[in-house]
């Protein structure tokens, strides 16, 4: 019984987990891309603070992997976010009933719990500098709190960027 409780808890946690989605050109030789830079129009939907936070997080992750920022890069990076609200569909069911041998009468209904969820999608695109063609893209969609401190925002961005870039370069299958 105790084990069943943990399995149920694990199931609930996995339902709300965010998942990184990537796409890439399978013919790309990712080893050749050693230098990068950022487009100037990154994060059009973001404030200046978040643009700086995301830029710093991406730069740190890529430099940890041995890539270098350069004014004459082999690829450029574009990132942006989309935020949307989604109504929480969870309800608590209430029912009143009466039954007998020949039939029954019942009334039931649901009371909505929770409010709206705020969903943020962060996407990062790597574009070849010479051909201007997209060769890798990663994104993550997650539920966020409406009100966050700057410290919470910075930590969130750092974790999300690390999670997305963990999928770059793609592993050989």
Tab-separated table of C-alpha atoms in Angstrom:
chain	number	residue	atom	x	y	z
A	1	UNK	CA	0.000	0.000	0.000
A	2	UNK	CA	2.828	2.369	0.852
A	3	UNK	CA	4.468	1.701	-2.519
A	4	UNK	CA	1.190	2.489	-4.280
A	5	UNK	CA	1.137	5.906	-2.580
A	6	UNK	CA	4.586	6.729	-3.990
A	7	UNK	CA	3.670	5.512	-7.468
A	8	UNK	CA	0.560	7.742	-7.402
A	9	UNK	CA	2.632	10.730	-6.210
A	10	UNK	CA	5.186	10.132	-8.970
A	11	UNK	CA	2.361	9.947	-11.522
A	12	UNK	CA	0.929	13.280	-10.354
A	13	UNK	CA	4.338	14.949	-10.532
A	14	UNK	CA	4.978	13.662	-14.050
A	15	UNK	CA	1.637	15.018	-15.300
A	16	UNK	CA	2.677	18.594	-14.544
A	17	UNK	CA	6.284	18.280	-15.646
A	18	UNK	CA	7.581	20.428	-18.471
A	19	UNK	CA	9.150	18.770	-21.480
A	20	UNK	CA	11.771	20.107	-23.835
A	21	UNK	CA	10.892	19.802	-27.504
A	22	UNK	CA	13.650	20.039	-30.093
A	23	UNK	CA	13.832	19.925	-33.851
A	24	UNK	CA	16.870	20.012	-36.098
A	25	UNK	CA	18.205	19.334	-39.559
A	26	UNK	CA	19.472	15.748	-39.396
A	27	UNK	CA	22.137	16.492	-42.055
A	28	UNK	CA	23.794	19.134	-39.889
A	29	UNK	CA	27.353	18.625	-38.661
A	30	UNK	CA	26.966	20.195	-35.214
A	31	UNK	CA	30.691	19.832	-34.440
A	32	UNK	CA	31.574	22.613	-36.889
A	33	UNK	CA	29.660	25.250	-34.905
A	34	UNK	CA	32.183	26.606	-32.414
A	35	UNK	CA	31.307	30.327	-32.365
A	36	UNK	CA	28.024	32.131	-31.837
A	37	UNK	CA	26.492	35.538	-31.347
A	38	UNK	CA	23.009	36.887	-30.611
A	39	UNK	CA	20.609	38.715	-32.888
A	40	UNK	CA	19.962	42.249	-31.691
A	41	UNK	CA	16.170	41.888	-31.846
A	42	UNK	CA	15.978	38.981	-29.400
A	43	UNK	CA	13.091	38.744	-26.991
A	44	UNK	CA	10.742	41.204	-28.658
A	45	UNK	CA	8.004	40.256	-26.184
A	46	UNK	CA	10.306	40.523	-23.153
A	47	UNK	CA	11.456	43.358	-20.971
A	48	UNK	CA	15.127	44.375	-21.014
A	49	UNK	CA	15.861	42.564	-17.739
A	50	UNK	CA	14.637	39.216	-19.059
A	51	UNK	CA	16.512	39.665	-22.353
A	52	UNK	CA	19.722	40.147	-20.345
A	53	UNK	CA	18.913	37.170	-18.086
A	54	UNK	CA	18.238	34.831	-21.006
A	55	UNK	CA	21.274	36.051	-22.963
A	56	UNK	CA	23.551	35.478	-19.956
A	57	UNK	CA	22.076	32.020	-19.283
A	58	UNK	CA	22.503	30.895	-22.909
A	59	UNK	CA	26.030	32.308	-23.075
A	60	UNK	CA	27.034	30.524	-19.860
A	61	UNK	CA	25.596	27.176	-20.988
A	62	UNK	CA	27.236	27.300	-24.419
A	63	UNK	CA	30.606	28.450	-23.075
A	64	UNK	CA	30.490	25.589	-20.567
A	65	UNK	CA	30.155	23.282	-23.597
A	66	UNK	CA	33.255	24.844	-25.229
A	67	UNK	CA	31.596	27.261	-27.637
A	68	UNK	CA	32.697	30.908	-27.781
A	69	UNK	CA	30.843	34.150	-28.421
A	70	UNK	CA	32.409	35.952	-31.385
A	71	UNK	CA	31.595	39.017	-33.501
A	72	UNK	CA	32.078	36.853	-36.641
A	73	UNK	CA	30.151	33.766	-35.543
A	74	UNK	CA	29.291	30.551	-37.359
A	75	UNK	CA	25.736	30.806	-36.050
A	76	UNK	CA	23.361	33.319	-34.545
A	77	UNK	CA	20.930	32.784	-31.695
A	78	UNK	CA	17.376	34.031	-31.615
A	79	UNK	CA	15.117	33.565	-28.578
A	80	UNK	CA	11.677	34.672	-27.538
A	81	UNK	CA	8.824	33.783	-25.208
A	82	UNK	CA	5.065	33.595	-25.415
A	83	UNK	CA	2.842	33.828	-22.365
A	84	UNK	CA	-0.766	32.695	-22.294
A	85	UNK	CA	-3.475	31.999	-19.742
A	86	UNK	CA	-5.266	28.690	-19.550
A	87	UNK	CA	-8.320	27.944	-17.463
A	88	UNK	CA	-7.751	25.190	-14.913
A	89	UNK	CA	-10.184	22.366	-15.727
A	90	UNK	CA	-10.064	20.643	-12.336
A	91	UNK	CA	-13.367	20.309	-10.467
A	92	UNK	CA	-14.678	18.709	-7.313
A	93	UNK	CA	-17.747	16.581	-7.922
A	94	UNK	CA	-20.738	16.691	-5.615
A	95	UNK	CA	-23.667	14.352	-5.875
A	96	UNK	CA	-26.934	13.651	-4.102
A	97	UNK	CA	-28.825	10.546	-4.898
A	98	UNK	CA	-31.575	8.228	-3.956
A	99	UNK	CA	-31.987	4.749	-5.161
A	100	UNK	CA	-34.370	1.967	-4.950
A	101	UNK	CA	-35.144	-1.267	-6.545
A	102	UNK	CA	-37.052	0.244	-9.446
A	103	UNK	CA	-34.909	3.267	-10.186
A	104	UNK	CA	-33.431	6.300	-8.588
A	105	UNK	CA	-33.119	10.007	-8.619
A	106	UNK	CA	-29.823	11.809	-8.560
A	107	UNK	CA	-28.392	15.259	-8.821
A	108	UNK	CA	-24.716	16.008	-9.329
A	109	UNK	CA	-22.517	18.915	-10.205
A	110	UNK	CA	-18.948	20.124	-10.219
A	111	UNK	CA	-17.301	23.009	-8.446
A	112	UNK	CA	-14.255	24.420	-10.263
A	113	UNK	CA	-11.084	24.572	-8.181
A	114	UNK	CA	-8.070	26.696	-8.862
A	115	UNK	CA	-7.932	29.666	-11.136
A	116	UNK	CA	-6.228	30.375	-14.401
A	117	UNK	CA	-2.767	28.998	-15.122
A	118	UNK	CA	-0.087	31.188	-16.663
A	119	UNK	CA	1.818	29.257	-19.350
A	120	UNK	CA	5.178	30.470	-20.665
A	121	UNK	CA	6.807	29.050	-23.795
A	122	UNK	CA	10.504	29.809	-24.227
A	123	UNK	CA	12.086	29.007	-27.581
A	124	UNK	CA	15.694	29.199	-28.755
A	125	UNK	CA	16.712	29.005	-32.421
A	126	UNK	CA	20.189	28.514	-33.883
A	127	UNK	CA	20.597	29.999	-37.367
A	128	UNK	CA	23.570	29.429	-39.674
A	129	UNK	CA	25.411	32.750	-40.147
A	130	UNK	CA	26.274	32.349	-43.842
A	131	UNK	CA	23.124	30.716	-45.230
A	132	UNK	CA	20.737	32.248	-42.669
A	133	UNK	CA	19.033	28.832	-42.300
A	134	UNK	CA	17.640	27.380	-39.108
A	135	UNK	CA	19.551	24.243	-38.080
A	136	UNK	CA	18.403	23.658	-34.468
A	137	UNK	CA	15.463	24.733	-32.318
A	138	UNK	CA	14.569	23.966	-28.715
A	139	UNK	CA	11.575	25.031	-26.649
A	140	UNK	CA	9.982	24.426	-23.289
A	141	UNK	CA	6.473	25.183	-22.087
A	142	UNK	CA	5.877	25.509	-18.352
A	143	UNK	CA	3.418	26.847	-15.817
A	144	UNK	CA	4.659	29.929	-13.979
A	145	UNK	CA	3.516	32.148	-11.136
A	146	UNK	CA	2.144	35.553	-12.104
A	147	UNK	CA	4.077	37.412	-9.448
A	148	UNK	CA	7.746	36.495	-9.105
A	149	UNK	CA	10.650	38.322	-7.542
A	150	UNK	CA	13.600	39.189	-9.777
A	151	UNK	CA	15.601	36.469	-7.991
A	152	UNK	CA	12.882	33.866	-8.674
A	153	UNK	CA	12.728	34.973	-12.317
A	154	UNK	CA	16.520	34.729	-12.719
A	155	UNK	CA	16.625	31.234	-11.186
A	156	UNK	CA	13.684	30.080	-13.326
A	157	UNK	CA	15.318	31.353	-16.539
A	158	UNK	CA	18.659	29.770	-15.639
A	159	UNK	CA	17.009	26.369	-15.036
A	160	UNK	CA	14.828	26.492	-18.172
A	161	UNK	CA	17.715	27.512	-20.453
A	162	UNK	CA	19.922	24.763	-18.992
A	163	UNK	CA	17.148	22.226	-19.571
A	164	UNK	CA	16.618	23.301	-23.194
A	165	UNK	CA	20.328	23.453	-24.064
A	166	UNK	CA	20.937	20.063	-22.486
A	167	UNK	CA	19.453	18.759	-25.769
A	168	UNK	CA	22.109	20.566	-27.850
A	169	UNK	CA	23.851	19.165	-29.759
A	170	UNK	CA	21.438	16.309	-30.427
A	171	UNK	CA	22.686	12.903	-29.339
A	172	UNK	CA	23.320	10.343	-32.058
A	173	UNK	CA	20.687	7.642	-32.126
